[in-house]
Amino acid sequence: MRKQIAVLFATLLVAGMCCFALAGCGEDDAASIKGEWQVQDTTVTVVFTDTEFKTVASTFEYSIDTQDKTITYTQGEMEGQATYEFDDDNKQMTLTESDGDGGTQVTTFVKVSDDTSAEPTVEYGTPEADSEEATDGTDELADE
């Protein structure tokens, strides 16, 4: 009988710890999403605040459901939803949403900073071209 009680207690303890851990994960997601993110392989940045998802062209209100791993965003009458996933250290986020034609669109973001007051940016060119210009000296000559 004692053994059964000990096993029951251990099972309840483990179940309680799992529930506590899962509840904490959702809070981490809500905190982790906030900040400045760069769209992978582009020069575009976006910013998530507590309630807004800002791009250069638009600002969307959003809410995050940490249990279902979804983000719902609205702008005026328009509404959309995406599922999200973070990598292990919350420095990369993938959003998957409908492409409007029956398929899906996947966008990967890389965390730039936790700055929720940053402004979204778009720099023309590609990240590779920008780094080549910075290293080949042509920018320095143009300034002279």
Short mmCIF file of N, CA and C in Angstrom, two decimals, residues 3-131:
data_model
loop_
_atom_site.label_atom_id
_atom_site.label_comp_id
_atom_site.label_asym_id
_atom_site.label_seq_id
_atom_site.Cartn_x
_atom_site.Cartn_y
_atom_site.Cartn_z
N LYS A 3 3.83 1.60 -1.16
CA LYS A 3 4.46 1.72 -2.47
C LYS A 3 3.50 2.37 -3.47
N GLN A 4 2.23 1.98 -3.42
CA GLN A 4 1.23 2.55 -4.32
C GLN A 4 1.05 4.04 -4.04
N ILE A 5 1.04 4.41 -2.78
CA ILE A 5 0.89 5.83 -2.41
C ILE A 5 2.11 6.61 -2.88
N ALA A 6 3.29 6.04 -2.72
CA ALA A 6 4.51 6.71 -3.16
C ALA A 6 4.52 6.90 -4.68
N VAL A 7 4.08 5.88 -5.41
CA VAL A 7 4.03 5.98 -6.88
C VAL A 7 2.99 7.02 -7.28
N LEU A 8 1.83 7.02 -6.63
CA LEU A 8 0.80 8.01 -6.92
C LEU A 8 1.31 9.42 -6.63
N PHE A 9 1.98 9.59 -5.51
CA PHE A 9 2.53 10.90 -5.16
C PHE A 9 3.57 11.35 -6.19
N ALA A 10 4.46 10.45 -6.57
CA ALA A 10 5.49 10.78 -7.57
C ALA A 10 4.85 11.14 -8.90
N THR A 11 3.82 10.40 -9.30
CA THR A 11 3.13 10.69 -10.56
C THR A 11 2.47 12.06 -10.52
N LEU A 12 1.80 12.37 -9.41
CA LEU A 12 1.16 13.68 -9.27
C LEU A 12 2.20 14.80 -9.24
N LEU A 13 3.32 14.56 -8.60
CA LEU A 13 4.39 15.55 -8.54
C LEU A 13 4.93 15.85 -9.94
N VAL A 14 5.20 14.79 -10.70
CA VAL A 14 5.71 14.96 -12.07
C VAL A 14 4.68 15.67 -12.94
N ALA A 15 3.41 15.26 -12.84
CA ALA A 15 2.35 15.90 -13.62
C ALA A 15 2.24 17.38 -13.27
N GLY A 16 2.32 17.69 -11.99
CA GLY A 16 2.26 19.09 -11.56
C GLY A 16 3.42 19.90 -12.10
N MET A 17 4.62 19.31 -12.08
CA MET A 17 5.80 20.01 -12.60
C MET A 17 5.66 20.24 -14.10
N CYS A 18 5.12 19.27 -14.82
CA CYS A 18 4.93 19.42 -16.27
C CYS A 18 3.94 20.55 -16.56
N CYS A 19 2.83 20.59 -15.83
CA CYS A 19 1.85 21.66 -16.03
C CYS A 19 2.47 23.02 -15.74
N PHE A 20 3.24 23.11 -14.66
CA PHE A 20 3.90 24.36 -14.32
C PHE A 20 4.88 24.78 -15.41
N ALA A 21 5.63 23.83 -15.92
CA ALA A 21 6.61 24.12 -16.98
C ALA A 21 5.90 24.58 -18.25
N LEU A 22 4.82 23.91 -18.62
CA LEU A 22 4.09 24.30 -19.83
C LEU A 22 3.47 25.67 -19.68
N ALA A 23 2.96 25.99 -18.51
CA ALA A 23 2.40 27.32 -18.29
C ALA A 23 3.48 28.38 -18.44
N GLY A 24 4.66 28.11 -17.94
CA GLY A 24 5.77 29.06 -18.05
C GLY A 24 6.23 29.24 -19.48
N CYS A 25 6.15 28.20 -20.31
CA CYS A 25 6.57 28.31 -21.70
C CYS A 25 5.76 29.35 -22.44
N GLY A 26 4.47 29.39 -22.18
CA GLY A 26 3.62 30.37 -22.85
C GLY A 26 4.01 31.79 -22.50
N GLU A 27 4.32 32.02 -21.24
CA GLU A 27 4.74 33.35 -20.83
C GLU A 27 6.05 33.71 -21.51
N ASP A 28 6.94 32.74 -21.65
CA ASP A 28 8.20 32.99 -22.34
C ASP A 28 7.96 33.38 -23.79
N ASP A 29 7.02 32.71 -24.46
CA ASP A 29 6.72 33.03 -25.85
C ASP A 29 6.23 34.47 -25.98
N ALA A 30 5.32 34.88 -25.11
CA ALA A 30 4.79 36.25 -25.17
C ALA A 30 5.90 37.27 -24.96
N ALA A 31 6.85 36.96 -24.09
CA ALA A 31 7.98 37.86 -23.86
C ALA A 31 8.99 37.77 -25.00
N SER A 32 9.23 36.56 -25.48
CA SER A 32 10.25 36.35 -26.52
C SER A 32 9.90 37.00 -27.84
N ILE A 33 8.62 37.12 -28.14
CA ILE A 33 8.22 37.67 -29.45
C ILE A 33 8.48 39.18 -29.51
N LYS A 34 8.50 39.84 -28.37
CA LYS A 34 8.66 41.29 -28.36
C LYS A 34 10.08 41.69 -28.76
N GLY A 35 10.16 42.68 -29.64
CA GLY A 35 11.46 43.20 -30.06
C GLY A 35 11.55 43.37 -31.56
N GLU A 36 12.77 43.60 -32.00
CA GLU A 36 13.06 43.84 -33.42
C GLU A 36 13.53 42.54 -34.07
N TRP A 37 12.95 42.20 -35.21
CA TRP A 37 13.25 40.97 -35.93
C TRP A 37 13.59 41.29 -37.38
N GLN A 38 14.55 40.58 -37.93
CA GLN A 38 14.91 40.72 -39.35
C GLN A 38 14.34 39.52 -40.10
N VAL A 39 13.68 39.81 -41.23
CA VAL A 39 13.20 38.73 -42.08
C VAL A 39 14.44 38.05 -42.66
N GLN A 40 14.56 36.76 -42.44
CA GLN A 40 15.77 36.03 -42.84
C GLN A 40 16.08 36.22 -44.32
N ASP A 41 17.36 36.43 -44.61
CA ASP A 41 17.89 36.60 -45.97
C ASP A 41 17.38 37.86 -46.65
N THR A 42 16.96 38.86 -45.87
CA THR A 42 16.55 40.16 -46.42
C THR A 42 17.16 41.26 -45.55
N THR A 43 16.89 42.49 -45.95
CA THR A 43 17.29 43.64 -45.13
C THR A 43 16.09 44.27 -44.44
N VAL A 44 14.98 43.55 -44.39
CA VAL A 44 13.73 44.04 -43.81
C VAL A 44 13.68 43.70 -42.32
N THR A 45 13.33 44.70 -41.50
CA THR A 45 13.09 44.43 -40.09
C THR A 45 11.65 44.80 -39.75
N VAL A 46 11.12 44.10 -38.75
CA VAL A 46 9.79 44.36 -38.21
C VAL A 46 9.93 44.44 -36.70
N VAL A 47 8.91 44.98 -36.04
CA VAL A 47 8.96 45.15 -34.59
C VAL A 47 7.66 44.65 -33.98
N PHE A 48 7.79 43.82 -32.95
CA PHE A 48 6.65 43.39 -32.15
C PHE A 48 6.72 44.11 -30.81
N THR A 49 5.63 44.81 -30.45
CA THR A 49 5.50 45.39 -29.12
C THR A 49 4.58 44.47 -28.33
N ASP A 50 4.04 44.96 -27.21
CA ASP A 50 3.09 44.16 -26.44
C ASP A 50 1.83 43.85 -27.23
N THR A 51 1.42 44.80 -28.10
CA THR A 51 0.13 44.66 -28.77
C THR A 51 0.18 44.89 -30.28
N GLU A 52 1.32 45.35 -30.81
CA GLU A 52 1.40 45.69 -32.23
C GLU A 52 2.53 44.96 -32.93
N PHE A 53 2.28 44.67 -34.21
CA PHE A 53 3.28 44.11 -35.12
C PHE A 53 3.47 45.19 -36.18
N LYS A 54 4.66 45.82 -36.20
CA LYS A 54 4.90 46.97 -37.06
C LYS A 54 5.83 46.59 -38.21
N THR A 55 5.40 46.97 -39.42
CA THR A 55 6.25 46.88 -40.60
C THR A 55 6.44 48.30 -41.10
N VAL A 56 7.28 48.48 -42.12
CA VAL A 56 7.47 49.83 -42.66
C VAL A 56 6.15 50.38 -43.21
N ALA A 57 5.37 49.53 -43.85
CA ALA A 57 4.16 49.98 -44.52
C ALA A 57 2.91 49.97 -43.64
N SER A 58 2.85 49.13 -42.61
CA SER A 58 1.62 48.96 -41.85
C SER A 58 1.91 48.62 -40.39
N THR A 59 0.90 48.87 -39.58
CA THR A 59 0.92 48.43 -38.19
C THR A 59 -0.33 47.60 -37.95
N PHE A 60 -0.13 46.42 -37.39
CA PHE A 60 -1.22 45.49 -37.11
C PHE A 60 -1.33 45.31 -35.60
N GLU A 61 -2.55 45.23 -35.10
CA GLU A 61 -2.75 44.81 -33.72
C GLU A 61 -2.65 43.30 -33.73
N TYR A 62 -2.06 42.72 -32.69
CA TYR A 62 -1.98 41.27 -32.65
C TYR A 62 -2.23 40.75 -31.24
N SER A 63 -2.61 39.49 -31.18
CA SER A 63 -2.68 38.78 -29.90
C SER A 63 -2.02 37.43 -30.11
N ILE A 64 -1.46 36.90 -29.04
CA ILE A 64 -0.74 35.65 -29.12
C ILE A 64 -1.44 34.63 -28.22
N ASP A 65 -1.68 33.45 -28.76
CA ASP A 65 -2.24 32.33 -28.00
C ASP A 65 -1.10 31.34 -27.79
N THR A 66 -0.54 31.36 -26.60
CA THR A 66 0.67 30.57 -26.35
C THR A 66 0.37 29.08 -26.22
N GLN A 67 -0.88 28.72 -25.96
CA GLN A 67 -1.21 27.29 -25.90
C GLN A 67 -1.33 26.71 -27.31
N ASP A 68 -2.03 27.42 -28.20
CA ASP A 68 -2.21 26.94 -29.57
C ASP A 68 -1.05 27.34 -30.48
N LYS A 69 -0.13 28.17 -29.95
CA LYS A 69 1.03 28.65 -30.72
C LYS A 69 0.56 29.40 -31.97
N THR A 70 -0.40 30.31 -31.79
CA THR A 70 -0.91 31.11 -32.90
C THR A 70 -0.83 32.60 -32.57
N ILE A 71 -0.72 33.37 -33.63
CA ILE A 71 -0.78 34.82 -33.56
C ILE A 71 -1.94 35.25 -34.44
N THR A 72 -2.84 36.04 -33.89
CA THR A 72 -3.95 36.60 -34.66
C THR A 72 -3.68 38.08 -34.80
N TYR A 73 -3.75 38.58 -36.04
CA TYR A 73 -3.46 40.00 -36.27
C TYR A 73 -4.61 40.65 -37.03
N THR A 74 -4.82 41.93 -36.74
CA THR A 74 -5.89 42.68 -37.38
C THR A 74 -5.39 44.06 -37.78
N GLN A 75 -6.00 44.56 -38.85
CA GLN A 75 -5.80 45.94 -39.27
C GLN A 75 -7.10 46.36 -39.92
N GLY A 76 -7.84 47.24 -39.23
CA GLY A 76 -9.15 47.61 -39.74
C GLY A 76 -10.04 46.38 -39.83
N GLU A 77 -10.61 46.13 -41.02
CA GLU A 77 -11.48 44.98 -41.23
C GLU A 77 -10.70 43.69 -41.55
N MET A 78 -9.42 43.84 -41.88
CA MET A 78 -8.63 42.68 -42.26
C MET A 78 -8.15 41.92 -41.02
N GLU A 79 -8.24 40.59 -41.09
CA GLU A 79 -7.76 39.76 -39.99
C GLU A 79 -7.02 38.56 -40.57
N GLY A 80 -5.99 38.14 -39.89
CA GLY A 80 -5.24 36.97 -40.31
C GLY A 80 -4.73 36.22 -39.10
N GLN A 81 -4.24 35.02 -39.37
CA GLN A 81 -3.71 34.21 -38.29
C GLN A 81 -2.52 33.41 -38.80
N ALA A 82 -1.55 33.22 -37.95
CA ALA A 82 -0.36 32.43 -38.28
C ALA A 82 -0.01 31.56 -37.08
N THR A 83 0.58 30.41 -37.37
CA THR A 83 1.17 29.63 -36.29
C THR A 83 2.61 30.07 -36.16
N TYR A 84 3.16 29.96 -34.97
CA TYR A 84 4.54 30.36 -34.77
C TYR A 84 5.32 29.25 -34.08
N GLU A 85 6.62 29.31 -34.28
CA GLU A 85 7.52 28.37 -33.63
C GLU A 85 8.86 29.06 -33.41
N PHE A 86 9.40 28.92 -32.20
CA PHE A 86 10.71 29.45 -31.89
C PHE A 86 11.74 28.33 -31.94
N ASP A 87 13.00 28.68 -32.23
CA ASP A 87 14.08 27.71 -32.08
C ASP A 87 14.39 27.58 -30.59
N ASP A 88 15.36 26.78 -30.25
CA ASP A 88 15.64 26.47 -28.85
C ASP A 88 16.01 27.68 -28.00
N ASP A 89 16.70 28.67 -28.58
CA ASP A 89 17.11 29.83 -27.78
C ASP A 89 16.26 31.08 -28.05
N ASN A 90 15.15 30.92 -28.74
CA ASN A 90 14.20 32.01 -29.04
C ASN A 90 14.82 33.14 -29.84
N LYS A 91 15.85 32.84 -30.62
CA LYS A 91 16.48 33.86 -31.46
C LYS A 91 16.05 33.75 -32.91
N GLN A 92 15.27 32.72 -33.22
CA GLN A 92 14.71 32.57 -34.56
C GLN A 92 13.25 32.15 -34.41
N MET A 93 12.38 32.77 -35.21
CA MET A 93 10.95 32.49 -35.15
C MET A 93 10.45 32.22 -36.56
N THR A 94 9.61 31.21 -36.69
CA THR A 94 9.02 30.89 -37.98
C THR A 94 7.52 31.09 -37.87
N LEU A 95 6.96 31.88 -38.82
CA LEU A 95 5.52 32.06 -38.90
C LEU A 95 5.02 31.33 -40.14
N THR A 96 3.95 30.58 -39.98
CA THR A 96 3.33 29.87 -41.10
C THR A 96 1.89 30.34 -41.19
N GLU A 97 1.51 30.82 -42.38
CA GLU A 97 0.15 31.33 -42.57
C GLU A 97 -0.33 30.99 -43.96
N SER A 98 -1.61 31.22 -44.20
CA SER A 98 -2.20 30.96 -45.51
C SER A 98 -1.62 31.95 -46.52
N ASP A 99 -1.40 31.46 -47.74
CA ASP A 99 -0.93 32.36 -48.79
C ASP A 99 -2.09 32.97 -49.58
N GLY A 100 -3.33 32.65 -49.19
CA GLY A 100 -4.50 33.19 -49.86
C GLY A 100 -4.94 32.39 -51.07
N ASP A 101 -4.14 31.41 -51.49
CA ASP A 101 -4.47 30.58 -52.66
C ASP A 101 -4.59 29.11 -52.28
N GLY A 102 -4.85 28.83 -51.02
CA GLY A 102 -5.01 27.45 -50.58
C GLY A 102 -3.72 26.80 -50.10
N GLY A 103 -2.61 27.50 -50.21
CA GLY A 103 -1.32 26.98 -49.73
C GLY A 103 -0.89 27.69 -48.47
N THR A 104 0.37 27.51 -48.12
CA THR A 104 0.91 28.18 -46.95
C THR A 104 2.15 28.98 -47.32
N GLN A 105 2.40 29.98 -46.53
CA GLN A 105 3.59 30.82 -46.66
C GLN A 105 4.34 30.74 -45.34
N VAL A 106 5.63 30.46 -45.43
CA VAL A 106 6.47 30.36 -44.24
C VAL A 106 7.48 31.50 -44.27
N THR A 107 7.54 32.26 -43.18
CA THR A 107 8.49 33.35 -43.06
C THR A 107 9.32 33.12 -41.81
N THR A 108 10.64 33.23 -41.96
CA THR A 108 11.54 33.04 -40.83
C THR A 108 12.14 34.38 -40.45
N PHE A 109 12.14 34.66 -39.15
CA PHE A 109 12.68 35.90 -38.60
C PHE A 109 13.85 35.58 -37.69
N VAL A 110 14.83 36.46 -37.67
CA VAL A 110 15.98 36.34 -36.79
C VAL A 110 15.95 37.53 -35.83
N LYS A 111 16.08 37.27 -34.54
CA LYS A 111 16.00 38.33 -33.53
C LYS A 111 17.18 39.28 -33.65
N VAL A 112 16.88 40.57 -33.76
CA VAL A 112 17.91 41.61 -33.82
C VAL A 112 18.15 42.17 -32.41
N SER A 113 17.04 42.49 -31.73
CA SER A 113 17.14 43.05 -30.38
C SER A 113 15.81 42.90 -29.67
N ASP A 114 15.79 43.20 -28.38
CA ASP A 114 14.56 43.20 -27.60
C ASP A 114 13.91 44.58 -27.57
N ASP A 115 14.38 45.49 -28.40
CA ASP A 115 13.93 46.88 -28.42
C ASP A 115 12.54 46.99 -29.07
N THR A 116 11.51 47.19 -28.25
CA THR A 116 10.15 47.33 -28.77
C THR A 116 9.87 48.73 -29.28
N SER A 117 10.79 49.67 -29.05
CA SER A 117 10.60 51.03 -29.56
C SER A 117 11.37 51.25 -30.87
N ALA A 118 12.04 50.21 -31.37
CA ALA A 118 12.76 50.32 -32.64
C ALA A 118 11.75 50.59 -33.76
N GLU A 119 12.25 51.14 -34.83
CA GLU A 119 11.41 51.38 -36.00
C GLU A 119 11.72 50.33 -37.07
N PRO A 120 10.69 49.79 -37.72
CA PRO A 120 10.94 48.83 -38.79
C PRO A 120 11.69 49.50 -39.94
N THR A 121 12.49 48.71 -40.65
CA THR A 121 13.28 49.27 -41.75
C THR A 121 13.21 48.38 -42.98
N VAL A 122 13.49 49.01 -44.10
CA VAL A 122 13.72 48.30 -45.36
C VAL A 122 14.91 48.97 -46.00
N GLU A 123 15.98 48.23 -46.21
CA GLU A 123 17.14 48.75 -46.91
C GLU A 123 17.16 48.08 -48.26
N TYR A 124 17.36 48.84 -49.31
CA TYR A 124 17.33 48.26 -50.65
C TYR A 124 18.65 47.56 -50.94
N GLY A 125 18.56 46.47 -51.67
CA GLY A 125 19.71 45.63 -51.94
C GLY A 125 19.54 44.34 -51.17
N THR A 126 20.55 43.51 -51.19
CA THR A 126 20.51 42.26 -50.45
C THR A 126 21.55 42.32 -49.35
N PRO A 127 21.41 41.51 -48.32
CA PRO A 127 22.42 41.52 -47.26
C PRO A 127 23.82 41.24 -47.81
N GLU A 128 23.91 40.33 -48.79
CA GLU A 128 25.22 40.00 -49.36
C GLU A 128 25.81 41.21 -50.09
N ALA A 129 24.99 41.90 -50.89
CA ALA A 129 25.47 43.06 -51.63
C ALA A 129 25.91 44.16 -50.67
N ASP A 130 25.12 44.34 -49.60
CA ASP A 130 25.47 45.38 -48.64
C ASP A 130 26.83 45.09 -47.99
N SER A 131 27.09 43.83 -47.65
CA SER A 131 28.36 43.51 -47.00
C SER A 131 29.51 43.62 -47.99
#
